[in-house]
Tab-separated table of C-alpha atoms in Angstrom:
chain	number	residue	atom	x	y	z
A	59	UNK	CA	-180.528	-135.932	9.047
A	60	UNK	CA	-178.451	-138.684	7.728
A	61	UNK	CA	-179.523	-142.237	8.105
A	62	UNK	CA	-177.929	-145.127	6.640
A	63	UNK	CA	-179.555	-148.384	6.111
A	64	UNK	CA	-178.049	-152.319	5.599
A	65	UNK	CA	-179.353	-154.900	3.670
A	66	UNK	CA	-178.896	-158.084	3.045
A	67	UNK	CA	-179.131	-162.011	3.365
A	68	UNK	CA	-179.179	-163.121	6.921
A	69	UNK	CA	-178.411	-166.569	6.438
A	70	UNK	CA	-174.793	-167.628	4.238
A	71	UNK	CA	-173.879	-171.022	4.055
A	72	UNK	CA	-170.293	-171.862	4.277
A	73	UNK	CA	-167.607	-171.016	1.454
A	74	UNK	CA	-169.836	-168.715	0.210
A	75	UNK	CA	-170.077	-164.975	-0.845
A	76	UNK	CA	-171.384	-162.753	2.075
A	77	UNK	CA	-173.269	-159.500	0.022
A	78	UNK	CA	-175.037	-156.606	2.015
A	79	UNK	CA	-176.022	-153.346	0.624
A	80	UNK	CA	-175.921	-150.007	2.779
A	81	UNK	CA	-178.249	-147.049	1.352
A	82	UNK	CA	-177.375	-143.656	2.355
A	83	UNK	CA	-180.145	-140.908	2.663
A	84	UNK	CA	-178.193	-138.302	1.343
A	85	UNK	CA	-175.643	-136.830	-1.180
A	86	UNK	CA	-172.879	-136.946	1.035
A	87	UNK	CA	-172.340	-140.413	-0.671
A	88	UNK	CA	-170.593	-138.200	-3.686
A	89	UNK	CA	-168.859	-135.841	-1.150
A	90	UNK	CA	-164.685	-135.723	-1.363
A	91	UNK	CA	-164.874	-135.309	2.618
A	92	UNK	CA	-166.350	-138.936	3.611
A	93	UNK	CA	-165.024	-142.805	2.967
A	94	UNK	CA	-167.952	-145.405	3.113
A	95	UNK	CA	-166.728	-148.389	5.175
A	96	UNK	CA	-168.317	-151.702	6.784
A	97	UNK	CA	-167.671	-152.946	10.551
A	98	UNK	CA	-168.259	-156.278	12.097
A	99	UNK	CA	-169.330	-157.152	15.587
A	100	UNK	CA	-169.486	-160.855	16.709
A	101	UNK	CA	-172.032	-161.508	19.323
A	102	UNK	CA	-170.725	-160.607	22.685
A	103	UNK	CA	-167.973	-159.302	20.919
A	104	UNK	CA	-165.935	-155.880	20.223
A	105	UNK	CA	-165.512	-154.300	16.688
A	106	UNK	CA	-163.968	-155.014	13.559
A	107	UNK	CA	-163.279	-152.691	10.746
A	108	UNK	CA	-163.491	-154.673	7.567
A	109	UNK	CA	-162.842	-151.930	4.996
A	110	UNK	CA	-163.811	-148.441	3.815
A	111	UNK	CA	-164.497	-147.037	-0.038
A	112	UNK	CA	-164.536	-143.999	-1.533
A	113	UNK	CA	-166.661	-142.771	-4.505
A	114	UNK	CA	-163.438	-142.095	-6.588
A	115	UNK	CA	-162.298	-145.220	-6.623
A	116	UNK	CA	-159.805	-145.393	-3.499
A	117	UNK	CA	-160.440	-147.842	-1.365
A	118	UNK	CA	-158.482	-149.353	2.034
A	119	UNK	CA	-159.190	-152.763	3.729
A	120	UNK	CA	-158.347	-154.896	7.101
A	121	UNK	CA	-155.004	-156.758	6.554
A	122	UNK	CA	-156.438	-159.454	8.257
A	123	UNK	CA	-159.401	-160.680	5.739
A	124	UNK	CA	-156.401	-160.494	3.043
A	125	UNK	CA	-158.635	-160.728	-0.539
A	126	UNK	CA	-161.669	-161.964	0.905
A	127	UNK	CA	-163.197	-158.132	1.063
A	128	UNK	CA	-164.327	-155.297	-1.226
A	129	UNK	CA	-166.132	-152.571	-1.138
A	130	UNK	CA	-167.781	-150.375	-3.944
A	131	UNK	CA	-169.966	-147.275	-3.821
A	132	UNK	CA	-172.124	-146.656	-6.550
A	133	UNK	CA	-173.283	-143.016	-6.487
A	134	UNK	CA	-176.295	-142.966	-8.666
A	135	UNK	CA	-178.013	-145.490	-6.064
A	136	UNK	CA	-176.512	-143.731	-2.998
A	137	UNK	CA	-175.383	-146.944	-1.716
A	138	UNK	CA	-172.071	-148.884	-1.357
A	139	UNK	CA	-171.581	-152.517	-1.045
A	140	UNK	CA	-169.495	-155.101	0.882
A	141	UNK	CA	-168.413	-158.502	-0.557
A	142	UNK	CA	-166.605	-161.005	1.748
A	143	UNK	CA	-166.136	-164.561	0.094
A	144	UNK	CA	-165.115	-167.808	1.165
A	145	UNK	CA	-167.155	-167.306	4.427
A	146	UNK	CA	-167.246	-169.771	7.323
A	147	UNK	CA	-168.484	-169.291	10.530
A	148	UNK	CA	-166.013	-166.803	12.215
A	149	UNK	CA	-167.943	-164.253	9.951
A	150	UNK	CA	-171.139	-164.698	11.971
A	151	UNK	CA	-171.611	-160.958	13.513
A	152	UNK	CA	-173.628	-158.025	13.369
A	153	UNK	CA	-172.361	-155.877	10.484
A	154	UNK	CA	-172.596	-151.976	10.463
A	155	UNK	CA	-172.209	-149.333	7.576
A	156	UNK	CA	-170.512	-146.308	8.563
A	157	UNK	CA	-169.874	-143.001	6.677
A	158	UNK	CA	-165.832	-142.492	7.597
A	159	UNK	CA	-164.883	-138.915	8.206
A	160	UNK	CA	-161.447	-137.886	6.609
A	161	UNK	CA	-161.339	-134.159	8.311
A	162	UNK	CA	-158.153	-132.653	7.960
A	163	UNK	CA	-156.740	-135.608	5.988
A	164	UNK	CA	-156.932	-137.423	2.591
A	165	UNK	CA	-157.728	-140.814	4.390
A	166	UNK	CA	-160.423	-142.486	6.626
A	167	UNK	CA	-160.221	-141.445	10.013
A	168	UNK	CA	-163.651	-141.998	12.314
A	169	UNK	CA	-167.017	-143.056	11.737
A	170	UNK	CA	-169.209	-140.606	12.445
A	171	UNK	CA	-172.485	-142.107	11.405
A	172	UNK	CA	-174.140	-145.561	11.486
A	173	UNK	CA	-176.529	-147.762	10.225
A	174	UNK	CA	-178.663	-149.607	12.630
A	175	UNK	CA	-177.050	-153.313	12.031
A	176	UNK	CA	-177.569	-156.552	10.133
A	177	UNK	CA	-176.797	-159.833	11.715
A	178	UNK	CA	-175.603	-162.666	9.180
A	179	UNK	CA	-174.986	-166.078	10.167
A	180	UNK	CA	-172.777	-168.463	8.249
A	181	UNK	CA	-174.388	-171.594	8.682
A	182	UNK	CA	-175.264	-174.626	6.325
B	26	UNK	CA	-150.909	-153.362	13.390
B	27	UNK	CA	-151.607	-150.760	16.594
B	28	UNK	CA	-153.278	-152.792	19.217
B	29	UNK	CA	-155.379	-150.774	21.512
B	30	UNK	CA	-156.091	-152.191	25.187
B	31	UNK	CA	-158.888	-150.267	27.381
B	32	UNK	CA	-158.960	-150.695	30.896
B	33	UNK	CA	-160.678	-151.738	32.820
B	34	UNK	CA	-163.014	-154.375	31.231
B	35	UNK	CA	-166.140	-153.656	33.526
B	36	UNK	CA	-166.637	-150.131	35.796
B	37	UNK	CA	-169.404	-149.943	38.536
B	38	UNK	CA	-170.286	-146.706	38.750
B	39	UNK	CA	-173.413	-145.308	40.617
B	40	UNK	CA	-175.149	-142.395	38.625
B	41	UNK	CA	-173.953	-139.064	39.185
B	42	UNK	CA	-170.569	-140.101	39.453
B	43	UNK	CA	-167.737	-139.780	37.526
B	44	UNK	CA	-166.403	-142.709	35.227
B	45	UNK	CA	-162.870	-142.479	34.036
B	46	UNK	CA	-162.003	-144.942	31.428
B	47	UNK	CA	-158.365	-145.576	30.061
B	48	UNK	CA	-157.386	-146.224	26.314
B	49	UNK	CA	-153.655	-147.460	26.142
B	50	UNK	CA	-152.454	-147.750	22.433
B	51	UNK	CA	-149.236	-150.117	21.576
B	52	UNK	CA	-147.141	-147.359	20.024
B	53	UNK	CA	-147.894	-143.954	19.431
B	54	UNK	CA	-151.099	-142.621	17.448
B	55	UNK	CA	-150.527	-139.046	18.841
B	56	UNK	CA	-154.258	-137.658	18.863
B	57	UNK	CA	-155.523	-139.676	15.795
B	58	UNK	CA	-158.320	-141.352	18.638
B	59	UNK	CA	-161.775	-141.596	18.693
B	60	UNK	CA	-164.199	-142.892	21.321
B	61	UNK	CA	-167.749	-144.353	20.633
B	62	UNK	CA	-170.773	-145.305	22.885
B	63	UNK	CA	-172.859	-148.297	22.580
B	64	UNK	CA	-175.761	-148.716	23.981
B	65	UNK	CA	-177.485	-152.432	24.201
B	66	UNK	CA	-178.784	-153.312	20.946
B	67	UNK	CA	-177.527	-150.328	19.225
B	68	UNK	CA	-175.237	-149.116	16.623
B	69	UNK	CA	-172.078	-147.408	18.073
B	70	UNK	CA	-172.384	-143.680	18.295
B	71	UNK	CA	-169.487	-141.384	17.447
B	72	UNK	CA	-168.587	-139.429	21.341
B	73	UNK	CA	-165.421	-137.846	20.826
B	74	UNK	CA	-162.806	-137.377	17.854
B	75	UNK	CA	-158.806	-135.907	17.701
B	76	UNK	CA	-158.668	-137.463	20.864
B	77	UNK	CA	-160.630	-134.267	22.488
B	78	UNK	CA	-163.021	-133.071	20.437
B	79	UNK	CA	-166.890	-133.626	20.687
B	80	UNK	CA	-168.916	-134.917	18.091
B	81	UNK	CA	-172.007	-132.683	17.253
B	82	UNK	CA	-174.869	-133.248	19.621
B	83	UNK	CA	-172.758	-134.555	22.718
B	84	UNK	CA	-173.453	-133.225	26.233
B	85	UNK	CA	-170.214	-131.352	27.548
B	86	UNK	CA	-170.419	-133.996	30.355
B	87	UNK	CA	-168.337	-136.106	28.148
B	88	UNK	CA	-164.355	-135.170	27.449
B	89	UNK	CA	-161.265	-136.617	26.163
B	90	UNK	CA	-158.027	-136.456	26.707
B	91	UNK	CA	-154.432	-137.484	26.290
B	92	UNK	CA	-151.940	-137.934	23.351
B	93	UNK	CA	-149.499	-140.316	22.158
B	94	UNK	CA	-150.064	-143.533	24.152
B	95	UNK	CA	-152.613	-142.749	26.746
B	96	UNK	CA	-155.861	-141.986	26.636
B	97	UNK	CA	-159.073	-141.017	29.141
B	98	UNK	CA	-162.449	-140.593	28.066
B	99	UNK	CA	-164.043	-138.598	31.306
B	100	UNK	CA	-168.387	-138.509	31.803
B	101	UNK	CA	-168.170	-135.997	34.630
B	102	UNK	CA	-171.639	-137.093	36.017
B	103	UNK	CA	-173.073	-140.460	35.186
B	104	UNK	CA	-176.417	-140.431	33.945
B	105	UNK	CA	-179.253	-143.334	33.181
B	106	UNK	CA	-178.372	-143.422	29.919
B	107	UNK	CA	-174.754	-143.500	29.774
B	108	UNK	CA	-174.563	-147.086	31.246
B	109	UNK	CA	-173.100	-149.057	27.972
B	110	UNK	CA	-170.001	-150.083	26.521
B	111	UNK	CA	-167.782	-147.548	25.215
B	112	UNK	CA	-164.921	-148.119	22.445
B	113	UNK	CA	-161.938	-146.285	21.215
B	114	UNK	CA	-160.230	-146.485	17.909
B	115	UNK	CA	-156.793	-145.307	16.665
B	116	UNK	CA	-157.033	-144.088	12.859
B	117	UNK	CA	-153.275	-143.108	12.971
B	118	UNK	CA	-151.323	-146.122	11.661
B	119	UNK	CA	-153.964	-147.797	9.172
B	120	UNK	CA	-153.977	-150.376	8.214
B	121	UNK	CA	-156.326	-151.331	9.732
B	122	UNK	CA	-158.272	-149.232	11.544
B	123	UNK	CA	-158.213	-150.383	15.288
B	124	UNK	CA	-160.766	-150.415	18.096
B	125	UNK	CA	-160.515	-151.515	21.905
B	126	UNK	CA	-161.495	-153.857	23.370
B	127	UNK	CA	-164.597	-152.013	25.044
B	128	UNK	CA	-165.487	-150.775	28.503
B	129	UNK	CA	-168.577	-151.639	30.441
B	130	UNK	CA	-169.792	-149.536	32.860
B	131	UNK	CA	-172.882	-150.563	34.752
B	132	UNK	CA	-174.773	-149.252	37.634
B	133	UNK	CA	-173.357	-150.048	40.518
């Protein structure tokens, strides 16, 4: 069964580079059916999609962090990566991996499995 | 962006009743909605997908329905471990990718 797997710093001070590391368990990472994306929950919060990646190259991201996000998958480690620089402390949250489903589509669509969680905390 | 508003915020809800949750959307996504369950301390978990469908390994006590700009995800018969907060997302006019707000619903 699938499992995915952050990692990561949990501690970022301000203005910084946020980098976390999600491992997948299986080859689905190479699959043409599945992006690779990263979602944030601030505590208490509701959810965030930050961005999702596939392992061609193609990759989509939230509007909202404008260039502060990417997202790379690198196949031969079966993991994929977020960046988010220039953090400050409306980045604290819980952030979650997610394989993205694109049934029936060429694009992300829903997240249909999920790594446990990593809290980070942008603090100095 | 597509702003999605769920309704209501908290439901009280004794177990083995029914919960009926409402997903409104700001313009239409047609069926292009998902809902997710989380459960305290937990990763969201993928319930229902194309607005309707279940997601493998979910008990048939949990439907969706609706189109366009309303949505309802129904759990026919409330059980211990269905109390959480539950989330839909619209993946038709991306981007980005939008969730609700959330639902609670607690014992009552």
């Amino acid at each position: 069964q699938l499992w995915l797997q952050e990692s990561g710093p949990g501690l970022v001070k301000p203005s910084e580079t946020l980098s976390l590391t999600c491992t997948v368990s299986d080859d689905s990472i190479s699959s043409n059916t599945y992006y690779w994306g990263w979602i944030r929950q601030p505590p208490g919060k509701g959810l965030e999609w930050l961005g999702s990646a596939h392992y061609r190259g193609s990759s989509y991201y939230n509007p909202s962090l404008k260039s502060r996000v990417t997202i790379f998958v690198d196949t031969s480690k079966k993991q994929f990566s977020l960046r988010l620089s220039s953090v400050t402390a409306a980045d604290t949250a819980v952030y979650y991996c997610a394989r993205t489903n694109i049934f029936g589509s060429v694009s992300p669509r829903w997240f249909d499995s999920w790594g446990q969680g990593t809290l980070v905390t942008v603090s100095s | 962006e597509t702003v999605m508003t769920q309704s209501p915020g908290t439901l009280s809800v004794s177990p083995g009743e029914r919960a009926t949750l409402s997903c409104r959307a700001s313009q239409s996504v047609n069926s292009n909605l998902a809902w997710y369950q989380q459960r305290p301390g937990q990763a969201p978990r993928l319930l229902i997908y194309d607005a309707s469908t279940r997601a493998t390994g979910i008990p048939a006590r949990f439907s969706g329905s609706g189109s366009g700009t309303e949505f309802t995800l129904t759990i026919s018969s409330l059980q211990a471990e269905d109390f959480a907060v539950y989330y839909c997302q619209q993946y038709n006019d991306w981007p980005p990718l939008t969730f609700g707000g959330g639902t609670k619903v607690e014992i009552k």
